[in-house]
XYZ file of C-alpha atoms in Angstrom:
730
model
C 2.244 59.879 -29.189
C 0.200 58.550 -32.151
C -1.185 55.889 -29.818
C -2.287 58.571 -27.336
C -4.030 60.574 -30.124
C -5.827 57.454 -31.274
C -7.146 56.832 -27.761
C -8.421 60.441 -27.475
C -10.217 60.164 -30.823
C -11.890 56.970 -29.741
C -13.102 58.597 -26.508
C -14.642 61.483 -28.488
C -16.552 59.107 -30.759
C -17.760 57.188 -27.736
C -19.137 60.371 -26.148
C -20.943 61.345 -29.362
C -22.482 57.880 -29.561
C -23.865 58.177 -26.047
C -25.397 61.611 -26.850
C -27.025 60.226 -30.012
C -28.495 57.261 -28.136
C -30.009 59.632 -25.596
C -31.652 61.839 -28.240
C -32.995 59.048 -30.468
C -36.459 58.805 -28.813
C -37.128 62.530 -29.327
C -35.819 62.918 -32.861
C -37.324 59.708 -34.161
C -40.840 60.885 -33.444
C -40.733 63.676 -36.088
C -41.030 61.511 -39.162
C -43.679 59.500 -37.453
C -45.838 62.576 -36.863
C -45.351 63.924 -40.372
C -46.101 60.535 -41.851
C -49.290 60.354 -39.879
C -50.367 63.731 -41.256
C -49.837 62.619 -44.788
C -52.016 59.639 -44.186
C -54.891 61.466 -42.528
C -56.694 62.321 -45.785
C -56.649 58.762 -46.991
C -58.003 57.529 -43.734
C -60.845 60.053 -43.682
C -61.873 59.187 -47.205
C -61.796 55.520 -46.328
C -63.993 56.023 -43.313
C -66.395 58.079 -45.353
C -66.735 55.353 -47.951
C -67.503 52.780 -45.312
C -70.275 54.955 -43.900
C -71.942 55.603 -47.232
C -72.705 52.072 -48.133
C -69.747 49.893 -47.586
C -69.861 48.746 -51.178
C -66.089 48.639 -51.410
C -64.769 45.411 -49.749
C -61.122 46.085 -48.948
C -58.858 45.693 -45.865
C -58.296 48.941 -43.983
C -54.629 49.876 -43.662
C -53.299 49.852 -40.116
C -52.975 53.300 -38.672
C -49.954 52.661 -36.327
C -46.714 54.291 -37.383
C -43.838 53.365 -35.005
C -40.599 51.382 -34.494
C -38.767 49.663 -31.637
C -38.171 51.853 -28.656
C -34.973 52.146 -26.579
C -34.226 53.388 -23.136
C -30.869 53.754 -21.353
C -30.266 51.683 -18.246
C -29.402 53.198 -14.911
C -31.037 56.558 -15.832
C -31.760 58.428 -12.637
C -33.017 61.898 -13.596
C -35.502 63.935 -11.504
C -38.360 63.358 -14.015
C -39.500 60.181 -15.755
C -37.632 59.647 -18.977
C -39.583 59.757 -22.244
C -39.209 56.441 -24.012
C -41.377 57.191 -27.106
C -44.783 58.291 -28.409
C -47.664 56.307 -29.911
C -49.919 57.841 -32.590
C -52.730 56.649 -34.831
C -54.445 58.107 -37.889
C -57.722 57.987 -36.030
C -56.430 60.725 -33.766
C -57.751 63.698 -35.815
C -59.070 65.759 -32.934
C -62.797 65.101 -33.377
C -62.775 61.490 -32.170
C -62.224 60.944 -28.433
C -59.127 58.728 -28.517
C -57.552 56.952 -25.505
C -54.236 55.072 -25.621
C -53.997 51.930 -23.469
C -50.715 50.169 -22.570
C -50.476 46.550 -21.314
C -47.746 43.915 -20.927
C -44.475 43.594 -19.020
C -44.004 46.511 -16.652
C -47.110 48.400 -17.833
C -48.347 50.669 -15.105
C -45.368 50.028 -12.833
C -42.229 50.546 -14.889
C -43.779 52.177 -17.950
C -46.660 54.681 -18.025
C -48.534 56.107 -21.061
C -50.327 59.376 -21.513
C -53.850 58.356 -22.529
C -54.296 61.444 -24.685
C -50.915 62.057 -26.287
C -49.595 58.454 -26.311
C -46.294 59.436 -24.683
C -44.575 56.492 -22.911
C -42.351 57.269 -19.920
C -40.017 55.054 -17.818
C -40.952 55.539 -14.193
C -38.049 53.583 -12.622
C -34.333 53.140 -13.125
C -33.704 50.075 -15.295
C -30.847 47.573 -15.197
C -30.059 45.691 -18.401
C -28.269 42.973 -16.473
C -31.546 42.200 -14.715
C -33.810 42.426 -17.817
C -32.693 43.449 -21.286
C -36.088 44.044 -22.986
C -39.802 44.339 -22.278
C -42.699 43.205 -24.508
C -45.734 45.503 -24.344
C -49.122 45.757 -26.056
C -50.650 49.061 -27.311
C -54.335 49.631 -28.173
C -56.530 52.579 -29.102
C -59.997 52.773 -27.517
C -62.875 55.237 -27.446
C -62.416 57.456 -24.463
C -66.133 57.634 -23.803
C -67.210 54.054 -24.388
C -63.871 52.197 -23.864
C -64.638 50.315 -27.051
C -61.473 49.306 -28.969
C -61.043 51.171 -32.210
C -58.206 48.998 -33.455
C -56.807 45.577 -32.585
C -53.956 45.516 -30.040
C -50.387 45.441 -31.313
C -47.133 44.297 -29.622
C -43.919 46.265 -29.506
C -40.593 45.940 -27.652
C -38.755 48.367 -25.424
C -35.067 47.462 -25.256
C -32.832 48.571 -22.412
C -29.627 49.953 -23.840
C -26.432 48.948 -22.034
C -23.950 51.268 -20.404
C -20.627 50.235 -18.895
C -21.716 49.807 -15.303
C -20.194 46.398 -14.398
C -16.474 45.854 -13.790
C -14.751 42.585 -14.823
C -14.681 39.857 -12.174
C -12.420 36.821 -11.674
C -14.925 34.267 -10.439
C -12.374 31.453 -9.961
C -9.688 33.530 -8.301
C -7.394 33.663 -6.467
C -5.355 31.166 -8.482
C -2.502 28.789 -7.676
C -0.182 27.389 -10.313
C 3.141 25.610 -10.547
C 5.888 25.362 -13.128
C 9.234 23.510 -13.089
C 12.224 25.561 -12.151
C 14.700 26.503 -14.893
C 11.885 26.478 -17.459
C 12.450 28.199 -20.801
C 11.117 31.708 -21.474
C 7.606 31.494 -22.876
C 6.674 28.348 -20.971
C 2.969 28.460 -20.141
C 2.174 28.639 -16.435
C -1.626 28.942 -16.269
C -4.604 30.818 -17.665
C -6.982 33.146 -15.835
C -10.510 34.097 -16.867
C -12.554 37.206 -16.039
C -16.211 37.848 -16.857
C -18.109 41.107 -17.481
C -21.868 41.349 -16.971
C -22.254 44.117 -19.587
C -23.571 43.460 -23.092
C -20.786 41.854 -25.140
C -22.562 42.719 -28.427
C -23.212 46.388 -27.901
C -20.106 48.551 -27.739
C -16.889 47.670 -25.880
C -18.379 47.457 -22.418
C -17.522 43.733 -22.151
C -14.311 43.711 -24.200
C -11.552 42.808 -21.729
C -7.828 43.341 -21.850
C -5.452 41.647 -19.354
C -2.231 43.019 -17.874
C 0.205 42.294 -15.012
C 0.313 44.763 -12.152
C 2.811 42.786 -10.014
C 5.100 39.899 -10.927
C 7.396 41.419 -13.486
C 9.949 40.739 -14.849
C 9.398 37.069 -13.952
C 6.092 36.554 -15.747
C 4.086 37.973 -18.634
C 0.459 37.639 -19.740
C -1.195 37.637 -23.131
C -3.639 40.626 -23.110
C -6.337 38.744 -25.024
C -6.020 35.049 -24.007
C -4.923 35.743 -20.398
C -2.235 33.024 -20.551
C 0.555 33.613 -18.034
C 4.034 32.666 -19.234
C 7.631 32.582 -17.978
C 9.373 35.837 -18.826
C 12.777 35.392 -17.158
C 15.414 32.759 -17.868
C 17.006 30.663 -15.107
C 14.418 30.887 -12.362
C 15.949 28.693 -9.625
C 13.748 27.121 -6.948
C 16.658 26.975 -4.538
C 16.891 30.796 -4.767
C 13.167 31.553 -4.622
C 10.345 29.057 -4.615
C 7.122 31.109 -4.684
C 5.952 34.235 -6.573
C 2.795 36.347 -6.182
C 1.456 37.735 -9.473
C -1.328 40.367 -9.621
C -3.433 40.278 -12.815
C -5.778 43.075 -13.983
C -8.693 42.740 -16.418
C -10.043 46.042 -17.878
C -13.129 46.506 -20.088
C -13.720 49.050 -22.864
C -10.801 47.423 -24.604
C -8.465 48.764 -21.964
C -9.162 52.430 -22.841
C -9.683 55.280 -20.458
C -13.004 55.230 -18.664
C -13.136 51.435 -18.571
C -13.749 49.481 -15.406
C -11.243 46.919 -14.086
C -10.930 43.967 -11.722
C -7.878 42.192 -10.280
C -6.904 38.767 -8.987
C -3.779 37.093 -7.634
C -1.921 34.061 -8.936
C 0.493 32.247 -6.613
C 3.113 30.544 -8.761
C 5.277 27.830 -7.186
C 8.460 26.577 -8.808
C 8.614 22.774 -8.623
C 11.935 21.057 -8.074
C 14.048 19.431 -10.754
C 17.216 17.475 -10.098
C 19.685 20.244 -10.878
C 21.898 19.992 -7.775
C 24.331 17.150 -6.965
C 24.804 15.809 -3.410
C 27.612 17.475 -1.510
C 29.453 16.171 1.581
C 29.655 18.719 4.366
C 33.375 17.932 4.708
C 35.912 16.054 2.650
C 37.418 14.000 5.515
C 35.619 12.031 8.207
C 37.454 10.394 11.118
C 36.028 7.722 13.411
C 37.386 5.700 16.341
C 35.794 2.235 16.562
C 36.431 -0.217 19.428
C 37.678 -3.568 18.280
C 34.887 -5.412 20.126
C 32.221 -3.741 17.964
C 29.715 -6.371 16.895
C 29.057 -7.442 13.328
C 26.416 -5.232 11.702
C 26.724 -2.523 14.358
C 27.111 1.110 13.196
C 30.567 2.611 13.508
C 29.971 6.086 12.069
C 27.741 8.302 9.919
C 28.405 10.508 6.903
C 25.975 12.760 5.043
C 25.906 14.461 1.655
C 23.467 17.377 1.494
C 21.369 18.012 -1.603
C 19.633 21.326 -2.211
C 16.903 19.558 -4.139
C 13.867 18.122 -2.394
C 11.844 14.925 -2.522
C 13.047 12.134 -4.752
C 15.604 14.448 -6.347
C 17.391 14.791 -2.995
C 17.704 11.076 -2.276
C 21.198 9.650 -2.503
C 22.874 6.280 -2.135
C 26.298 5.662 -0.594
C 29.026 3.250 -1.653
C 32.604 2.429 -0.677
C 34.510 2.779 -3.937
C 38.084 2.519 -2.677
C 40.204 1.805 0.384
C 42.211 -0.907 2.124
C 40.242 -4.057 2.894
C 36.911 -2.702 1.705
C 35.174 -5.941 2.648
C 35.634 -5.204 6.367
C 33.055 -2.367 6.260
C 29.848 -1.629 4.411
C 27.799 1.554 4.119
C 24.016 1.747 3.956
C 21.579 4.614 3.464
C 19.139 5.717 6.136
C 15.895 6.387 4.260
C 14.679 8.862 6.878
C 17.754 11.016 7.431
C 19.533 10.346 4.102
C 22.720 9.570 6.042
C 25.314 6.972 5.168
C 25.663 4.450 8.039
C 29.074 2.769 8.244
C 28.677 -0.791 9.553
C 31.076 -3.603 10.396
C 31.101 -6.718 8.200
C 34.030 -8.543 9.801
C 35.465 -8.508 13.327
C 38.192 -5.976 14.105
C 41.485 -6.921 15.689
C 43.644 -4.185 17.081
C 46.629 -6.513 17.253
C 46.340 -7.265 13.546
C 45.303 -3.896 12.001
C 44.956 -0.614 13.830
C 43.470 1.712 11.158
C 41.548 1.775 7.874
C 41.153 4.388 5.121
C 38.075 4.320 2.885
C 36.743 6.429 0.014
C 32.997 6.914 0.107
C 30.792 8.129 -2.760
C 27.290 9.674 -2.594
C 25.234 9.646 -5.800
C 21.670 10.735 -6.603
C 19.183 7.957 -7.132
C 17.435 9.927 -9.900
C 19.681 11.214 -12.605
C 18.838 13.518 -15.502
C 21.006 12.474 -18.476
C 20.297 15.785 -20.238
C 21.834 17.837 -17.459
C 25.325 16.521 -18.041
C 26.351 17.366 -14.487
C 28.075 14.761 -12.274
C 25.391 14.166 -9.637
C 27.769 12.567 -7.129
C 30.411 13.513 -4.599
C 33.172 11.691 -2.703
C 34.738 11.934 0.746
C 37.534 10.163 2.654
C 36.817 8.184 5.810
C 39.612 7.280 8.243
C 38.882 4.680 10.914
C 41.087 4.105 13.957
C 40.658 0.796 15.819
C 40.602 1.194 19.568
C 42.255 -1.543 21.607
C 39.967 -3.331 24.059
C 40.492 -5.869 26.784
C 39.418 -8.983 24.949
C 38.476 -12.289 26.537
C 40.690 -15.350 26.106
C 40.557 -17.115 22.769
C 40.472 -20.924 22.570
C 42.733 -22.599 20.056
C 39.637 -24.260 18.631
C 35.978 -23.357 19.022
C 35.102 -27.044 19.576
C 37.201 -29.876 20.986
C 36.461 -33.550 20.276
C 38.000 -36.040 22.750
C 37.782 -39.851 23.164
C 37.929 -42.193 26.153
C 37.359 -45.923 26.654
C 34.300 -46.835 28.625
C 36.345 -48.986 31.001
C 38.928 -46.253 31.606
C 39.919 -45.897 35.275
C 39.248 -42.826 37.396
C 41.610 -39.822 36.874
C 42.454 -40.935 33.334
C 43.538 -37.877 31.272
C 41.026 -37.579 28.420
C 42.543 -34.549 26.683
C 43.639 -30.903 26.991
C 42.015 -27.619 25.974
C 44.070 -24.450 25.450
C 43.234 -20.741 25.367
C 45.250 -17.510 25.346
C 44.726 -13.814 25.997
C 44.884 -12.000 22.595
C 45.733 -8.639 24.203
C 49.231 -7.226 23.966
C 49.708 -7.516 27.702
C 48.760 -11.204 27.675
C 47.133 -12.324 30.920
C 47.272 -15.874 32.335
C 44.163 -18.012 31.850
C 42.332 -20.358 34.181
C 39.977 -23.154 33.094
C 36.699 -24.334 34.576
C 33.910 -26.754 33.648
C 30.433 -25.305 33.470
C 28.660 -27.673 35.856
C 25.320 -26.953 34.246
C 26.619 -29.084 31.374
C 28.071 -31.768 33.672
C 25.435 -32.272 36.312
C 26.739 -35.731 37.320
C 30.311 -34.370 37.664
C 31.806 -37.127 35.559
C 34.791 -34.963 34.518
C 37.345 -32.666 36.107
C 39.701 -30.067 34.627
C 43.002 -28.670 35.766
C 42.511 -24.928 36.249
C 46.072 -24.137 35.143
C 46.780 -26.319 32.107
C 43.268 -27.308 30.930
C 43.700 -31.096 31.252
C 40.371 -32.928 31.429
C 40.311 -36.099 33.556
C 37.732 -38.764 34.318
C 35.913 -38.442 37.652
C 33.389 -41.315 37.390
C 33.226 -44.550 35.360
C 31.586 -44.314 31.960
C 29.212 -46.688 30.193
C 28.952 -46.316 26.444
C 25.673 -48.182 26.347
C 24.174 -45.511 28.626
C 25.694 -42.363 27.051
C 27.790 -42.520 23.917
C 28.603 -38.777 23.894
C 29.143 -36.231 26.649
C 29.045 -32.527 25.734
C 30.473 -30.172 28.321
C 31.329 -26.477 28.254
C 34.760 -25.284 29.372
C 35.310 -21.626 30.301
C 38.595 -19.706 30.156
C 38.954 -16.650 32.410
C 41.685 -14.013 32.633
C 43.373 -13.931 35.995
C 43.590 -10.145 36.160
C 40.055 -9.532 34.837
C 37.558 -12.166 35.801
C 34.829 -10.550 33.689
C 36.662 -11.571 30.502
C 35.355 -15.101 29.935
C 35.339 -17.312 26.877
C 33.575 -20.611 26.331
C 34.317 -23.664 24.247
C 32.367 -26.879 23.713
C 34.154 -30.148 24.465
C 32.553 -33.260 22.969
C 33.765 -36.469 24.627
C 33.078 -39.721 22.806
C 33.001 -42.915 24.870
C 34.719 -45.736 22.955
C 33.181 -49.170 23.077
C 34.670 -52.295 24.620
C 33.133 -55.766 24.415
C 31.399 -55.913 27.783
C 27.891 -57.022 26.763
C 26.864 -60.514 25.645
C 24.473 -60.914 22.698
C 20.896 -61.983 23.340
C 17.735 -62.761 21.410
C 16.340 -59.764 19.577
C 12.955 -60.492 21.151
C 11.303 -63.081 23.345
C 10.406 -65.689 20.767
C 7.519 -68.193 21.090
C 7.399 -70.728 18.277
C 4.412 -72.848 17.206
C 4.771 -76.370 15.779
C 1.969 -78.094 13.865
C 1.184 -81.686 14.731
C 0.924 -82.549 11.091
C 4.172 -80.752 10.189
C 6.785 -82.300 8.020
C 10.375 -83.143 9.023
C 12.759 -80.291 8.201
C 10.003 -77.688 8.531
C 11.246 -74.253 9.705
C 9.635 -73.611 13.041
C 11.164 -70.187 13.868
C 13.865 -67.807 12.606
C 15.946 -66.413 15.466
C 18.234 -63.325 15.449
C 20.294 -61.658 18.174
C 21.321 -58.133 19.212
C 24.353 -56.807 21.074
C 24.537 -53.497 22.954
C 28.195 -53.184 22.030
C 29.247 -51.505 18.818
C 32.490 -53.026 17.492
C 34.286 -51.279 14.676
C 34.288 -54.403 12.475
C 30.576 -54.972 13.076
C 28.676 -57.829 14.702
C 29.033 -61.526 13.962
C 27.084 -64.015 16.068
C 27.619 -67.760 16.469
C 24.644 -69.952 17.504
C 24.833 -73.463 18.974
C 22.804 -75.759 21.158
C 23.936 -76.452 24.689
C 26.035 -79.611 24.999
C 23.167 -81.512 26.606
C 21.001 -80.861 23.548
C 23.491 -81.755 20.846
C 21.801 -85.132 20.330
C 18.300 -83.658 20.576
C 15.936 -86.000 18.653
C 13.290 -83.337 18.113
C 14.939 -80.120 16.837
C 18.033 -78.805 15.121
C 19.314 -75.367 14.026
C 20.654 -74.027 10.712
C 22.835 -70.890 10.221
C 21.304 -68.514 7.686
C 24.542 -66.538 7.118
C 23.009 -63.177 8.123
C 23.487 -63.379 11.904
C 20.276 -65.415 12.217
C 19.388 -69.122 12.453
C 16.388 -71.268 11.586
C 15.007 -73.851 14.045
C 13.916 -77.058 12.238
C 11.742 -80.016 13.303
C 13.366 -83.463 12.957
C 10.182 -85.611 12.724
C 6.389 -85.383 12.324
C 5.221 -87.311 15.339
C 4.604 -84.381 17.685
C 1.331 -84.717 19.611
C -0.189 -82.361 22.120
C -1.516 -85.146 24.328
C 2.004 -86.493 24.536
C 3.843 -83.159 25.168
C 2.380 -79.745 24.714
C 5.516 -77.549 25.073
C 9.250 -77.889 24.390
C 12.142 -75.692 25.615
C 15.213 -75.345 23.365
C 18.294 -73.623 24.992
C 20.549 -71.869 22.433
C 23.980 -70.306 23.101
C 24.765 -67.007 21.248
C 28.416 -65.845 21.099
C 29.766 -62.566 19.599
C 33.136 -61.933 17.912
C 34.479 -59.439 20.439
C 37.713 -59.526 22.339
C 37.221 -61.286 24.627
C 34.114 -62.956 23.150
C 30.889 -62.754 25.170
C 28.078 -65.291 25.088
C 24.669 -65.922 26.647
C 22.164 -68.763 26.736
C 18.648 -67.999 25.540
C 15.702 -70.416 25.614
C 13.241 -70.767 22.751
C 9.741 -71.940 23.753
C 8.041 -74.232 21.198
C 4.314 -75.019 21.518
C 2.655 -77.940 19.730
C -0.607 -76.861 18.094
C -3.385 -78.245 15.950
C -3.294 -76.803 12.455
C -5.447 -76.903 9.351
C -4.401 -78.659 6.194
C -2.918 -75.376 4.980
C -0.732 -75.207 8.098
C -2.735 -72.455 9.855
C -2.660 -72.764 13.650
C -6.134 -73.342 15.102
C -5.645 -74.510 18.711
C -2.687 -75.059 20.992
C -4.600 -76.326 24.125
C -4.559 -79.980 25.280
C -8.243 -79.685 26.426
C -9.268 -79.479 22.813
C -8.841 -83.256 22.539
C -11.845 -84.014 24.750
C -14.145 -82.399 22.189
C -15.933 -84.574 19.620
C -14.019 -84.860 16.413
C -15.260 -82.467 13.795
C -17.030 -80.077 16.253
C -15.770 -76.626 16.697
C -16.160 -74.411 19.741
C -18.955 -72.463 18.047
C -20.917 -75.647 17.421
C -20.554 -76.697 21.045
C -21.817 -73.326 22.254
C -24.853 -73.608 19.975
C -25.654 -77.109 21.269
C -25.372 -75.915 24.869
C -27.693 -73.029 24.192
C -30.309 -75.364 22.722
C -30.175 -77.584 25.803
C -30.666 -74.616 28.116
C -33.613 -73.425 26.018
C -35.272 -76.851 26.282
C -34.853 -76.887 30.055
C -36.484 -73.470 30.347
C -39.458 -74.641 28.270
C -39.950 -77.745 30.466
C -39.876 -75.677 33.670
C -42.481 -73.256 32.307
C -44.761 -76.101 31.231
C -44.678 -77.764 34.686
C -45.362 -74.452 36.400
C -48.416 -73.800 34.249
C -49.864 -77.250 34.919
C -49.505 -76.786 38.659
C -51.402 -73.541 38.637
C -54.185 -75.039 36.540
C -55.111 -77.641 39.235
C -55.880 -74.985 41.923
C -59.657 -74.055 42.417
C -60.650 -70.729 41.057
C -62.622 -68.733 43.635
C -64.105 -65.590 42.234
C -65.721 -63.064 44.516
C -68.284 -60.994 42.849
C -68.610 -57.792 44.783
C -71.969 -57.094 43.187
C -73.547 -60.330 44.619
C -72.681 -59.652 48.271
C -75.602 -58.422 50.307
C -75.503 -57.327 53.941
C -78.506 -57.318 56.290
C -78.781 -56.161 59.881
C -81.155 -58.242 62.063
C -82.134 -56.999 65.524
C -83.777 -59.452 67.938
C -84.477 -59.626 71.684
C -83.305 -62.883 73.160
C -82.086 -63.596 76.580
C -78.614 -64.770 76.733
C -78.114 -68.406 77.484
C -75.119 -67.917 79.692
C -72.479 -70.505 79.299
C -74.678 -72.432 76.871
C -74.201 -69.673 74.371
C -70.546 -70.366 74.290
C -71.198 -73.439 72.231
C -73.150 -71.460 69.676
C -70.138 -69.383 68.700
C -66.680 -70.214 67.663
C -64.359 -68.454 70.078
C -61.852 -68.103 67.282
C -64.271 -65.848 65.456
C -64.588 -63.548 68.412
C -60.859 -63.389 68.820
C -60.275 -62.881 65.127
C -63.357 -61.291 63.574
C -61.798 -61.246 60.122
C -60.848 -64.942 60.108
C -59.046 -66.349 57.178
C -61.436 -65.039 54.591
C -62.754 -62.133 56.621
C -64.930 -64.002 59.198
C -65.674 -67.611 60.410
C -69.128 -69.382 60.414
C -71.065 -70.065 63.621
C -71.849 -73.629 64.630
C -75.526 -73.216 65.461
C -76.460 -71.307 62.316
C -76.691 -72.581 58.828
C -73.549 -72.291 56.862
C -75.078 -69.673 54.640
C -75.744 -67.377 57.621
C -72.727 -65.971 59.314
C -73.066 -63.973 62.524
C -70.771 -61.487 64.028
C -71.749 -59.856 67.385
C -71.662 -56.103 67.206
C -73.046 -54.797 70.576
C -74.834 -55.957 73.789
C -76.793 -54.467 76.637
C -80.471 -54.396 75.623
C -83.315 -53.147 77.785
C -84.288 -54.912 81.082
C -80.791 -56.244 81.362
C -81.246 -58.529 78.442
C -78.251 -58.854 76.109
C -79.222 -57.888 72.645
C -76.819 -59.019 69.901
C -76.754 -57.123 66.739
C -75.700 -59.635 64.233
C -74.510 -58.817 60.850
C -74.774 -61.583 58.438
C -74.061 -61.830 54.820
C -75.404 -64.146 52.284
C -72.796 -65.094 49.738
C -73.780 -66.430 46.459
C -71.047 -68.160 44.583
C -71.362 -67.900 40.917
C -70.100 -70.709 38.863
């Protein structure tokens, strides 16, 4: 009740203040008018003194008596509102005075009475658009418009009224706060603005309150900070809240304007819930042929939290033979996938019992709650028709390479692991035995030899044997059988390569000509040992001998130094090589020895007999150079002779410029047969001749005739002879 009385008293004072503001312009003019009257006498005396002689030099006191003027905004009466009145001491009634107003809004917003000086507001004003106006007042002579006083500035201020409600410019708002937060935890802060004057009155003084959202949240009325007001707000119960906030001006009192906004508050998740299995016992039936790593079942622990707080990991913490199974976490579904680590065998173990635990990945140590849960998993192994099982995954057998056909190499065995136990039949996969060198007994698995073997061709044979149930041919197992072919001494040793030795003519007796080694395709257990000897016919060989080096090789030595290529260019040395096998094998190999010419250092230079026909001390390069010189000399001689022969021939030069041709026409009767002697018949038959034409016999050699046409007038033959005079220039 005291609070209500205080609000009513404040409203009364506010109303009185508004009435006083409205009446200020009218009441404030009274002292101005009276003051002007008191100053009229002084002004008149001053003016009189100035007229009489202006002997007194003093500044005239300004005649304006006024103050700042005020006008209420948003005034909308039927008549213009009186803002104030201007007055000067010069206005005594006898002088024609005119008041002039200039400046911001003069003539449009504000108008002045030229005679009385009353200023009126002609339009409704809005302080939020413009708070004050600067104007200029001046007094002039009404008749001459001459200024009587200098202009003076004054201000008209627009007084504010509460005409703008608070506004939330940034709204609506969204905020978040962790669930289970303590009471008083700050959520967010809102801000409202008021366009009214914050200095004058309480028009812009805002007070905040919550219209909706209680009792969950509260707001500070002055700072507008929203806080948690209720303990234990659980996201899993309710995640989102809508809060309506009100801002009211005038300090929240009656008559104030208000504005509202909404704040959507979301509770963020914290890890306050442990994972929980949907049931305490899970049962699965898994076939015994399930592959390693394949899933056998799924379990899931649900968590009411979200995001990272809901992620869990699964482990097998107890059970019989825990190493047979493993459990992994599916990152997408958050399920525990039970997988097989070892093969199952129904005949050995028919069921398993495991204890599985689900625990949160993120754990809050301050919560103190056990963020984990356990469940029991029972697994029953389902019997399946399994294929036969070999006693060994790989069989290694041996056989001699000279073993006869149908020799038993070995036996493979397999059995049906099922309780019923079916009989098994054996087969060889012919893709692994393309040459069909082996056979197998379908009933007992004995492997026999089908074709002869050669260890030097193939030392190992890998074949695949299959075992199939008689009652279910789809149940097949495979095993690899590796057959090693044992060696027998059936290959004689021979030279490691085809040797060709070179012997220098100037070699010394006992010089090593060649080192010889042998190889044997057989592979005895005790290793190779070779014995070398010359054939019996060469035991007393006067030229060469052999020496055992003790490492399965020998050295061939020369017995003397009188080897000459012109005497014998090549020698053949047969050598017998015998191994230590049982029975021993031997072969005869021939070593070819060539006699060559060598330098003093023993470097072979030539091994051909034809080299002896060359001059001593001349190499092949020197001989080629000499031959080239001889050929060059012959070419020079031939060119010289050819040039001399051409020089002896006469040089006949025809100068085309010195050849002149003349046509001579004459009338002469033909001489008949006598004329035949005057011409060379060869010329007529061959007008060109050897050099173009031939000379006539009855004309000088310098004149050469060639008949061109006949048949002159009167039956007389007229010969048109073309002759040329040739001048030979020397």
